[in-house]
Coordinates of C-alpha atoms and ligand atoms in Angstrom, one line a residue:
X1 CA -1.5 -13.5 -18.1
X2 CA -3.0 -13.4 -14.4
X3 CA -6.4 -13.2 -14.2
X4 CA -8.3 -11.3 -11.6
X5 CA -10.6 -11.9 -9.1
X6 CA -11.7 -9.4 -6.6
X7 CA -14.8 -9.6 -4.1
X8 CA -17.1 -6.7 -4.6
X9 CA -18.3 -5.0 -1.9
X10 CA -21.5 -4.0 -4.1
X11 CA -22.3 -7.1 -5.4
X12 CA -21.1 -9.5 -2.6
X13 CA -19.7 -12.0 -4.8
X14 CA -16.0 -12.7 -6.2
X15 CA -17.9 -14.0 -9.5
X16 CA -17.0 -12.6 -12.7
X17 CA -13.1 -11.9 -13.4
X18 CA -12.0 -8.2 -13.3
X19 CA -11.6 -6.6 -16.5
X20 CA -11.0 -2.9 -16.4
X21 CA -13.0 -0.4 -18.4
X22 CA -9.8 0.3 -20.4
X23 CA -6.7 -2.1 -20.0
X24 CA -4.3 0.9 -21.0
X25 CA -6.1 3.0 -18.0
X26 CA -6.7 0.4 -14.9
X27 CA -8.5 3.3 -12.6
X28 CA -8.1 3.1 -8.6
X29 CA -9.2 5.7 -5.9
X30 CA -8.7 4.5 -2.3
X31 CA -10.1 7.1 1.3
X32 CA -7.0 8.5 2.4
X33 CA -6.1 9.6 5.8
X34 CA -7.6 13.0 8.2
X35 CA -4.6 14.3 8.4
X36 CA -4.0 15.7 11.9
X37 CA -2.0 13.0 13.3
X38 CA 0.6 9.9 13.0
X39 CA -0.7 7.2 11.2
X40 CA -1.6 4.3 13.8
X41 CA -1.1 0.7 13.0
X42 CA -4.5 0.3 11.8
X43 CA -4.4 3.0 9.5
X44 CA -1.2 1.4 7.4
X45 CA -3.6 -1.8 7.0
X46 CA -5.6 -0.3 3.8
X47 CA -2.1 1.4 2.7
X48 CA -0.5 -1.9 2.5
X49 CA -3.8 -4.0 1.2
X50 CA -3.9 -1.6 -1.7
X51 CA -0.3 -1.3 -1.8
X52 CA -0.6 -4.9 -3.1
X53 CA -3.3 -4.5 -5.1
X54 CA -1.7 -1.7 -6.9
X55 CA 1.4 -3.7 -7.4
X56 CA -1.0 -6.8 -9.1
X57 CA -2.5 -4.5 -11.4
X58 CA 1.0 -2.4 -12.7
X59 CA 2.5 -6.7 -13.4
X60 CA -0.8 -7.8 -15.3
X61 CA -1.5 -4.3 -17.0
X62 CA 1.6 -2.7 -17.0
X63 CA 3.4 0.1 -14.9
X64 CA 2.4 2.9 -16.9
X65 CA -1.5 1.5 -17.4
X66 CA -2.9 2.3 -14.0
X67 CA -3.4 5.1 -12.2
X68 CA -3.9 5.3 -8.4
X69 CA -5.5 8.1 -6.8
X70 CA -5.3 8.0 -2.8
X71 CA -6.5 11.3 -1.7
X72 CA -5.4 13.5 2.2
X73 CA -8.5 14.6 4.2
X74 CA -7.1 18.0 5.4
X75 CA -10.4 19.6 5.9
X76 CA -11.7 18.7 8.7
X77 CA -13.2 19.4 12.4
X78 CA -10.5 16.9 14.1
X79 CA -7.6 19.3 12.2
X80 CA -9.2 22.3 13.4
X81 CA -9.9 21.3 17.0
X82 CA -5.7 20.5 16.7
X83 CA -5.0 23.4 15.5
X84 CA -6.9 25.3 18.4
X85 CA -5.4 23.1 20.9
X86 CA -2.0 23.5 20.0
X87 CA -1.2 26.9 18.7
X88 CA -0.7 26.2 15.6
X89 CA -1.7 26.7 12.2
X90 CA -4.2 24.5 10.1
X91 CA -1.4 24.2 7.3
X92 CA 1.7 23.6 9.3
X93 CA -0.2 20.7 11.1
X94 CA -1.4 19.0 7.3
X95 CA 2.1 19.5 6.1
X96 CA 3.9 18.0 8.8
X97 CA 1.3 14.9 9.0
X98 CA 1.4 14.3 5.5
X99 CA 4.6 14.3 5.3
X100 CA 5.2 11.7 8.2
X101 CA 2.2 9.6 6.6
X102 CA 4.5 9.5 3.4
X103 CA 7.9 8.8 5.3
X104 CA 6.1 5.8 7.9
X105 CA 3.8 4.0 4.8
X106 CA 7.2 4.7 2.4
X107 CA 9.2 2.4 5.4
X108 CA 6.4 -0.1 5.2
X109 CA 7.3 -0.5 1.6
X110 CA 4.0 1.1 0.0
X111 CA 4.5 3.0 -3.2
X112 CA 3.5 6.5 -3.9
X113 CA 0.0 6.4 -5.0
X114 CA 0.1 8.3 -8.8
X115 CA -2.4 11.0 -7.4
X116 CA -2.4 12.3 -4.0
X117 CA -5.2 15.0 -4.0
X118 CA -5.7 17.3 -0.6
X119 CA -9.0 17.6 -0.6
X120 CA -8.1 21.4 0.0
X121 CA -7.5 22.0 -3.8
X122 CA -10.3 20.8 -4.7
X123 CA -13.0 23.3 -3.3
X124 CA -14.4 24.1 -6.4
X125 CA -14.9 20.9 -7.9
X126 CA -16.7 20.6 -4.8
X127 CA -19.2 23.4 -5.0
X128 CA -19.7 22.7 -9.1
X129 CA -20.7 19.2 -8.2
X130 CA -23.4 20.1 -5.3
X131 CA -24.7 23.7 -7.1
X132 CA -25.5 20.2 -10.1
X133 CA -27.0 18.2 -6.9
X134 CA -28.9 20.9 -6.3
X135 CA -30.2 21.7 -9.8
X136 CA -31.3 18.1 -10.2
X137 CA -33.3 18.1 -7.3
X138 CA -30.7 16.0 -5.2
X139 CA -30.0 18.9 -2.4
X140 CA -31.0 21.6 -1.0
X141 CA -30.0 24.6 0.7
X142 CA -31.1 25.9 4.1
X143 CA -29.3 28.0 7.1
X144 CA -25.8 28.5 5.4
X145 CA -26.0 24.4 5.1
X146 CA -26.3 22.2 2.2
X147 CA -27.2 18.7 1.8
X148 CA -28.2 15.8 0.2
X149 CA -31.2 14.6 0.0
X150 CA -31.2 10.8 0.8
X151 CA -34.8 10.1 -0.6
X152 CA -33.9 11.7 -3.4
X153 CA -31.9 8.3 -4.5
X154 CA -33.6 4.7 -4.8
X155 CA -30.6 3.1 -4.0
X156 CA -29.1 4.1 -1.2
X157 CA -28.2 1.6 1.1
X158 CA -27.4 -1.1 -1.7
X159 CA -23.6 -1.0 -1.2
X160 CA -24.1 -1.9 2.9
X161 CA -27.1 -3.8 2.4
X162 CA -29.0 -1.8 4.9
X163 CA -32.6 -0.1 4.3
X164 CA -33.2 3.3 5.2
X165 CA -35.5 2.6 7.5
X166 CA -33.3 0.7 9.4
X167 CA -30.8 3.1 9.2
X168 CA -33.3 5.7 10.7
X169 CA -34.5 3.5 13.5
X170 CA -30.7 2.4 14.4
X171 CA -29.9 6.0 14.0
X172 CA -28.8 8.3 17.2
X173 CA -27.5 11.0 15.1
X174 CA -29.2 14.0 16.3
X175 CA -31.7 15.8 14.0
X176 CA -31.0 18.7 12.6
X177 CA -33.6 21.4 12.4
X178 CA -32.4 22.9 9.0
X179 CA -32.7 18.6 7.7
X180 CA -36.0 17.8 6.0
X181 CA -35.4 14.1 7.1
X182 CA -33.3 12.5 9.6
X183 CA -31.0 10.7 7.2
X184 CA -29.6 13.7 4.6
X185 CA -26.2 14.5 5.0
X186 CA -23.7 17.3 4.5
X187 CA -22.4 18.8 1.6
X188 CA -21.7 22.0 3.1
X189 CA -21.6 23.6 6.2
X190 CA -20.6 27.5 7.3
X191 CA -17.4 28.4 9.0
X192 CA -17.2 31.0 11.8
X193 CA -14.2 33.3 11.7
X194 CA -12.1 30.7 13.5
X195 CA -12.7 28.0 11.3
X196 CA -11.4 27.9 7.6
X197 CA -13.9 28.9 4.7
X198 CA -14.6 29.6 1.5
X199 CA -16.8 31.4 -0.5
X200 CA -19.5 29.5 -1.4
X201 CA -23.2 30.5 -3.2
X202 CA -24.6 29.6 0.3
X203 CA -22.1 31.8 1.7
X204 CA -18.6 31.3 3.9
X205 CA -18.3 27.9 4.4
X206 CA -16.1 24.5 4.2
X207 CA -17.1 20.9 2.3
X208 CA -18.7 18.3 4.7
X209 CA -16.4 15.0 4.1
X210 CA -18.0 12.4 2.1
X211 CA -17.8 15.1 -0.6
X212 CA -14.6 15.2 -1.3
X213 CA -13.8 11.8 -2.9
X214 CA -16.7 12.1 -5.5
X215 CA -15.2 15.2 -6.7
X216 CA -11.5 14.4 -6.7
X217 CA -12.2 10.7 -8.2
X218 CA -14.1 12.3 -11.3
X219 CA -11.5 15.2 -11.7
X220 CA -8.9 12.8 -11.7
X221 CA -10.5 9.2 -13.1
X222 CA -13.7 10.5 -14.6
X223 CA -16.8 9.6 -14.3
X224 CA -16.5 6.2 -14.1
X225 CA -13.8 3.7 -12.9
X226 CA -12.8 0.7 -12.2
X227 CA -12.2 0.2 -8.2
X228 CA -13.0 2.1 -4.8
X229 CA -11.4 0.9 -1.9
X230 CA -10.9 1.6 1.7
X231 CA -11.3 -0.1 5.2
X232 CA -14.6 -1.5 5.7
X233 CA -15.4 0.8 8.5
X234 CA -16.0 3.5 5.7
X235 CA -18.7 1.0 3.8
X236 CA -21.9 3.4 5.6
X237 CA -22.0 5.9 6.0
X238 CA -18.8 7.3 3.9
X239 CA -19.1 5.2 0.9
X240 CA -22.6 5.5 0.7
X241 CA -22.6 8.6 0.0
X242 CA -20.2 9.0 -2.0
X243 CA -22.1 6.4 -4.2
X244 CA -25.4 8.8 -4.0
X245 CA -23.6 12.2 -4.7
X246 CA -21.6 10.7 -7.8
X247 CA -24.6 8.6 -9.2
X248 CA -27.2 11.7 -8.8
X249 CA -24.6 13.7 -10.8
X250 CA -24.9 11.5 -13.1
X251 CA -21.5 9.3 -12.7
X252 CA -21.1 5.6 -12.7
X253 CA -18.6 6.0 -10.5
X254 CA -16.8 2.7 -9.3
X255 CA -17.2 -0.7 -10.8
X256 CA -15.4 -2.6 -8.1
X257 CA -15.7 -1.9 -4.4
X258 CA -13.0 -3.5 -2.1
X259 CA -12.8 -2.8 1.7
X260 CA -10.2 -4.4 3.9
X261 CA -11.5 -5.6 7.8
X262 CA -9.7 -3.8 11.0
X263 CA -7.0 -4.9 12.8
X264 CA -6.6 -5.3 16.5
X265 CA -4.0 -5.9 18.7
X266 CA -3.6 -9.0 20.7
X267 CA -7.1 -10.1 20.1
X268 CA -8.5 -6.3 21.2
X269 CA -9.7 -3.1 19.4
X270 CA -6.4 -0.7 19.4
X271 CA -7.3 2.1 21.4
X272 CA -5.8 4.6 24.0
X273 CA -7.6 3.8 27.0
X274 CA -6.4 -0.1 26.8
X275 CA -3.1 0.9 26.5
X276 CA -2.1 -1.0 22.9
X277 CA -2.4 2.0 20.9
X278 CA 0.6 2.7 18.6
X279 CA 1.7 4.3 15.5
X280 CA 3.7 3.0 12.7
X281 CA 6.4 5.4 14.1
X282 CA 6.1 3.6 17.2
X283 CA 7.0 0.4 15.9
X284 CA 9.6 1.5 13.5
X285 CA 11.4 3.4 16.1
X286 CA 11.1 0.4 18.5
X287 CA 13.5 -0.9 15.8
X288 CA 10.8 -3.5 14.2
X289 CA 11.5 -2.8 10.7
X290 CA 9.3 -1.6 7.7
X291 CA 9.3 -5.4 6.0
X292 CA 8.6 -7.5 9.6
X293 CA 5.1 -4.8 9.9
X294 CA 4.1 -5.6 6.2
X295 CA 4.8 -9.4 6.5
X296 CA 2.9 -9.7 10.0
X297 CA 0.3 -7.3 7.7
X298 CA 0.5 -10.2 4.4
X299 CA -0.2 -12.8 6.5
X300 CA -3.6 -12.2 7.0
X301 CA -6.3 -12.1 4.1
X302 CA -7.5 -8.7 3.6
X303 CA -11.5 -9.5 4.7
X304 CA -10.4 -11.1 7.2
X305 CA -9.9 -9.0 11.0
X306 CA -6.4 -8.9 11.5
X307 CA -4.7 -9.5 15.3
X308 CA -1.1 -7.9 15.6
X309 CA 0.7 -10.0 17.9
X310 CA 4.2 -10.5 19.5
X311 CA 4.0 -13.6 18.3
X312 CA 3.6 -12.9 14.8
X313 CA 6.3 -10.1 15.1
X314 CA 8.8 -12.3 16.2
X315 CA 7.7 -15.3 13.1
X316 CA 7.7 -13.1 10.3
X317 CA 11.6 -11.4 11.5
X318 CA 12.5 -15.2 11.9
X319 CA 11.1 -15.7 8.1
X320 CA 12.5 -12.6 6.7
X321 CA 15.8 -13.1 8.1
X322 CA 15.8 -17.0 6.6
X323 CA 14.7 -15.6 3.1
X324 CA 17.5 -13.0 3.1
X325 CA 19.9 -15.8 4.3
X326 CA 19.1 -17.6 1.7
X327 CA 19.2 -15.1 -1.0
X328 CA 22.6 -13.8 0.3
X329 CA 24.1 -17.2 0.1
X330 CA 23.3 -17.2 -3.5
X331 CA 24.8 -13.8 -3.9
X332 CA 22.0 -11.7 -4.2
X333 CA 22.8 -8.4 -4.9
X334 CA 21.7 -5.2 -6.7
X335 CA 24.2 -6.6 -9.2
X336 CA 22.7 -9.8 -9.5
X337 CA 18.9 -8.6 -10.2
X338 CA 20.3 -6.6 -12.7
X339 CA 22.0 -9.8 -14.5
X340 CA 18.8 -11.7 -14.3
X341 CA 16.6 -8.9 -15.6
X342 CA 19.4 -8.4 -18.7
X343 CA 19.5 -12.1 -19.2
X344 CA 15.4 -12.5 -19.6
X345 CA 16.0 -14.9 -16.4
X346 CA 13.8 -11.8 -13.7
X347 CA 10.2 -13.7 -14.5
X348 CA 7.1 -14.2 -12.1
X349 CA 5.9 -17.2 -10.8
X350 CA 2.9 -18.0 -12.5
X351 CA 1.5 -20.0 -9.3
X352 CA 2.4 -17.0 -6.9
X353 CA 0.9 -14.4 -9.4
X354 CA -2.7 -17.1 -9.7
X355 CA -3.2 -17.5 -6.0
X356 CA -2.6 -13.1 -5.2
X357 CA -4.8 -12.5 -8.4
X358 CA -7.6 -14.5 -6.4
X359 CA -9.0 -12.1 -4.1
X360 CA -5.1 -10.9 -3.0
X361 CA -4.7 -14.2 -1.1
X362 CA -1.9 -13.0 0.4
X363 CA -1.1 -15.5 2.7
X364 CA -1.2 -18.1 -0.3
X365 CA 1.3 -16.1 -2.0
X366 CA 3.0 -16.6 1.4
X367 CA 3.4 -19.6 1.3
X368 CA 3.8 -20.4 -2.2
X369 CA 7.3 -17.9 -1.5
X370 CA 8.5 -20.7 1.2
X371 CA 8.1 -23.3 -1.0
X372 CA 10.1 -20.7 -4.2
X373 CA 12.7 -20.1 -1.3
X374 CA 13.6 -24.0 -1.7
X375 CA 15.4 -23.2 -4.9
X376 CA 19.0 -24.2 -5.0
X377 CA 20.9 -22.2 -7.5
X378 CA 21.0 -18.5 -7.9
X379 CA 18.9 -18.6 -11.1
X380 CA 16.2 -20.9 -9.5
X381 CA 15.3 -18.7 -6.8
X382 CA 14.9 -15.6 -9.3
X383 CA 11.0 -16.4 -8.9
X384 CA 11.0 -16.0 -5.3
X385 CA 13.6 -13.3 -5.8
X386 CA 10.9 -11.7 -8.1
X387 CA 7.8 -12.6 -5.7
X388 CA 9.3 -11.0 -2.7
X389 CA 9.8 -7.7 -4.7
X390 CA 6.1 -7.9 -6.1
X391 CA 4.7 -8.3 -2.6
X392 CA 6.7 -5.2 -1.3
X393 CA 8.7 -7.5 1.2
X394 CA 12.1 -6.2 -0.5
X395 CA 12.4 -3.2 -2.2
X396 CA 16.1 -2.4 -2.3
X397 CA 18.6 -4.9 -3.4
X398 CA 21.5 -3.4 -2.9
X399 CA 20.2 -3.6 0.8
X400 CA 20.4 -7.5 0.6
X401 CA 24.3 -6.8 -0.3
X402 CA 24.8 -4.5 2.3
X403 CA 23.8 -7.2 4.7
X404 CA 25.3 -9.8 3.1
X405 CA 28.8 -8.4 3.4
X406 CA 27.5 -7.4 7.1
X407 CA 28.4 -4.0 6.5
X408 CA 32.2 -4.8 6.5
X409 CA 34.1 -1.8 5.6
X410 CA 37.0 -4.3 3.3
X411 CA 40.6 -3.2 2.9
X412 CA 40.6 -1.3 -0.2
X413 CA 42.8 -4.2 -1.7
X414 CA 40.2 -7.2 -1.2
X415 CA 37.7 -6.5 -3.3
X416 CA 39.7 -6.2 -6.6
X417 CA 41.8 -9.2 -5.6
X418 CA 38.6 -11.3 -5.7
X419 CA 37.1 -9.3 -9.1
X420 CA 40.8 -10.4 -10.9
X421 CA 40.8 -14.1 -9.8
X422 CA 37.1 -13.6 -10.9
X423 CA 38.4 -12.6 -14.2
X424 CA 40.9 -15.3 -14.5
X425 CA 39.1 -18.1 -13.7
X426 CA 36.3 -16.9 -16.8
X427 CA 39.1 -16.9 -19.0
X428 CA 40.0 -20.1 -18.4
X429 CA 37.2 -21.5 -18.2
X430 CA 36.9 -20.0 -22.0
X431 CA 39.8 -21.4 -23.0
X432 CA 38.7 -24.7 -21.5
X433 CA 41.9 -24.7 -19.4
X434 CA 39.9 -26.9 -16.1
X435 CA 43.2 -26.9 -14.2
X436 CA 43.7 -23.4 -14.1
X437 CA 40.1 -22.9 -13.4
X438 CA 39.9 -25.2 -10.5
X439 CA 43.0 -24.0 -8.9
X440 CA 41.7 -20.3 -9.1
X441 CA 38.1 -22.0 -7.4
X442 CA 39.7 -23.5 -4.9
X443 CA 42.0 -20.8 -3.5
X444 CA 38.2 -18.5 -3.6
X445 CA 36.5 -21.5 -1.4
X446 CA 39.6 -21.4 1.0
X447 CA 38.9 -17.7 1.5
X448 CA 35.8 -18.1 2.1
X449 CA 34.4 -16.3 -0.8
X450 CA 31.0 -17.3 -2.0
X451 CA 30.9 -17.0 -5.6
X452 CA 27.5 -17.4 -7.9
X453 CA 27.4 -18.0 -11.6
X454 CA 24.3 -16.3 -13.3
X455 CA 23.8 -15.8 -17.1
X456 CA 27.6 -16.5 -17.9
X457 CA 28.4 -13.8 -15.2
X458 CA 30.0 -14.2 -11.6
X459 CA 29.7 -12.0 -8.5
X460 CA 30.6 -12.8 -5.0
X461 CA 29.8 -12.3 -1.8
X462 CA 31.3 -13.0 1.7
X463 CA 30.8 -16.7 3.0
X464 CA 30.2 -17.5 6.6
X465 CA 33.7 -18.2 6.8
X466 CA 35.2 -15.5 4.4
X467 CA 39.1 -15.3 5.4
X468 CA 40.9 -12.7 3.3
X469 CA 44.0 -13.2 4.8
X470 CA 44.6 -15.9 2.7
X471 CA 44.3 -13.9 -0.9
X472 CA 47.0 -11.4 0.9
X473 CA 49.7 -13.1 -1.3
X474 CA 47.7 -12.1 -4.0
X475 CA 47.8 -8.1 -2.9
Ligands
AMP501 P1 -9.1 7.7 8.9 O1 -7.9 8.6 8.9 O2 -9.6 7.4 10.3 O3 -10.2 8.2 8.0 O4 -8.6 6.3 8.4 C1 -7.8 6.1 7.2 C2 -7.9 4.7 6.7 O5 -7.5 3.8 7.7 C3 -9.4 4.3 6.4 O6 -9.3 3.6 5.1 C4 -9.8 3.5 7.5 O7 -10.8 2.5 7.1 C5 -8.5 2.8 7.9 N1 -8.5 2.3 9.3 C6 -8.7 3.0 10.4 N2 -8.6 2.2 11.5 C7 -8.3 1.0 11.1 C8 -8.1 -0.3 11.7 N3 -8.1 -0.4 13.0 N4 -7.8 -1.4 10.9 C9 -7.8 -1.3 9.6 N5 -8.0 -0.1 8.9 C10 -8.3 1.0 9.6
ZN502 ZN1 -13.6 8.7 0.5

């Protein structure tokens, strides 16, 4: 079994291994996107992180012993200033943006989270949670407004490690008259006619963000869980308060805290005005595909800032292509995987598993998959076969065969010329007839077909120099 090691956040150490609250329920809620726009590069950085993550945890605990929330901001001020701007409604804008944030994260290989709450259905979860806040003496009401009341809880600041007072002198956020102190933040705030509301004891109004993820987590993990992540922009204030709002309700809320750094592009912060912007879209339309943005993505530890480069673009198509090269001169096909898993041969590398249960040391597993892609048989590289799946790097194999056949569209009579001589040569080779069985080898090599021997069965695939012509005999 792989153990577990994650850095927490809260407790700034990788000390103790991770063990879940309840092995046959490994809990996970990760800060989802606003949703009012295509996901930018940055943005598919946590996706992928906790893509991996997600991935570790359904190996070591089992698929159906985890459960990973990853909710959709669509309440928000961005949506709405989008909405005004462009015509159109609030719920044509989330839909559409959602559903490109599933279709560009889906082509970087990231699985569907088991949850995906909008925090839109959860409005009354929402006021239930801060009417309690406000019971217990943790909020308070005033001009149509709610919020929380940051003295109210010793330890805010522990997750960032900052002090409120620092926070208050470092603060430019302008004060509020209805705010008893500088620092309380909103729970609630009321909507005009143009903006969307809901009734609310303190009238027509909408959630303020950080809200929404303490409600949706404990709907949907309970009260306590076993790891929060996100990127570590959201550590203060958005995880902060999240922390406050679920532990005054009287929640444990998470036990782990993981946050991923930013990423950049060629050494500088992505953003409009400097011209190296770009979406995922962007990228995959550009024709960079959904497994070179992941690799470039792997190859940099999570806590570390990542730098997107052309560089690295063109290295990891040069690796990806080697690897599937490799696998395709083996015969790796959808076929093949299936074999191995029948056979008991479809295992993980222990080594590979070790170094990604250490903190996702994803560029270890990296490397450790180089050394796995030295295997020489078909059944030897199953572990690297296996370890390119687990990190999300190949997802379809039947895509490997499509390639490795180049997308040929064979005369109808090849392929079950090759699948007889196939058969013969097995039957021979059962009835120990070496002759027969050479003969029917040799004529395969001469037409160039590549054939792989796993768990007592064959497939084939075409060789560099696959020739047909020369089975036409056989027609
Ligand atoms: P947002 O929609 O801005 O709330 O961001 C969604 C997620 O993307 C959050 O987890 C952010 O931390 C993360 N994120 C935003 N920008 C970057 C970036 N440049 N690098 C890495 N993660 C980012
Ligand atoms: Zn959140």
């Amino acid at each position: 079994m792989t153990d577990i090691y994650l850095y927490n956040t809260k407790t700034r150490t990788k000390g103790q291994q991770f063990t879940p609250i309840d092995d046959k329920n490994v809990r996970m809620y990760v800060c989802g996107p606003t949703v009012y726009d295509r996901a930018h590069l940055g943005n598919a950085r946590p996706v992928i992180v906790f893509d991996v993550l997600n991935r570790l945890l359904r190996h070591v605990y089992g698929d159906k012993h985890v459960t990973y929330v990853r909710n959709f901001t669509d309440v928000d001020d961005k949506i709405n200033a989008r909405a005004a701007e462009s015509g159109r409604s609030i719920g044509d804008i989330t839909d559409e943006t959602i559903q490109w944030f599933l279709d560009d994260m889906g082509a970087v290989g990231a699985i569907e989270p088991d949850h995906m709450p909008r925090a839109t259905a959860y409005i009354a979860p929402m006021v239930a949670m801060i009417e309690d806040l406000i019971a217990k003496g943790h909020a308070y009401a005033a001009e149509g407004h709610v919020l929380f009341s940051v003295s109210s809880y010793a330890e805010y600041g522990a997750l960032s490690g900052r002090s409120v007072d620092d926070m208050i002198a470092g603060a430019r956020v302008e004060v509020a008259p209805y705010k008893r102190d500088p620092m309380d933040f909103v729970l609630w705030k009321p909507s005009d006619a143009d903006t969307p509301g809901w009734d609310s004891p303190w009238g027509r109004g909408r959630p303020g963000w950080h809200i929404e993820c303490s409600a949706m987590a404990h709907d949907l993990l309970g009260a306590q869980f076993d790891i929060h992540g996100g990127g570590n922009d959201l550590t203060f204030p958005h995880h902060e308060n999240e922390i406050a709002q679920s532990k005054c309700a009287g929640h444990d809320f998470a036990n782990v805290w993981l946050h991923n750094e930013m990423l950049q592009v060629e050494g500088k912060k992505m953003s409009k005005s400097l011209g190296n912007f770009f979406t995922v879209r962007d990228l995959l339309d550009q024709g960079v595909s959904g497994e070179v943005i992941r690799l470039v993505m792997l190859s940099t530890h999570y806590r570390k800032p990542m730098d997107w480069t052309e560089t690295k673009r063109k290295e990891a198509e040069k690796t990806l292509s080697d690897w599937m090269s490799v696998l395709q001169k083996h015969g790796y096909s959808a076929k093949t995987v299936e074999i191995l898993k029948a056979a008991g041969d479809w295992a993980a590398d222990a080594e590979l598993m070790g170094v990604l249960g250490n903190d996702l040391n994803t560029p270890g597993a990296l490397a450790r998959l180089h050394v796995l892609s030295k295997g020489r048989t078909a059944e030897a590289l199953a572990p690297f076969a296996h370890g390119l799946e687990t990190l999300g790097l190949v997802s379809d194999w039947s895509a490997a065969e499509a390639s490795a056949s180049d997308g040929d569209d064979l005369e109808d009579w090849i392929a079950p010329v090759i699948d007889r001589l196939l058969v013969e040569r097995s039957t021979a080779r059962a009835d120990k007839n070496w002759g027969e069985a050479d003969r029917l080898r040799d004529l395969l090599n001469a037409a160039g077909v590549q054939v792989t021997d796993i768990a007592g069965e064959a497939s084939w695939a075409q060789g560099p120099d696959f020739d047909p012509s020369v089975l036409e005999a056989l027609k």
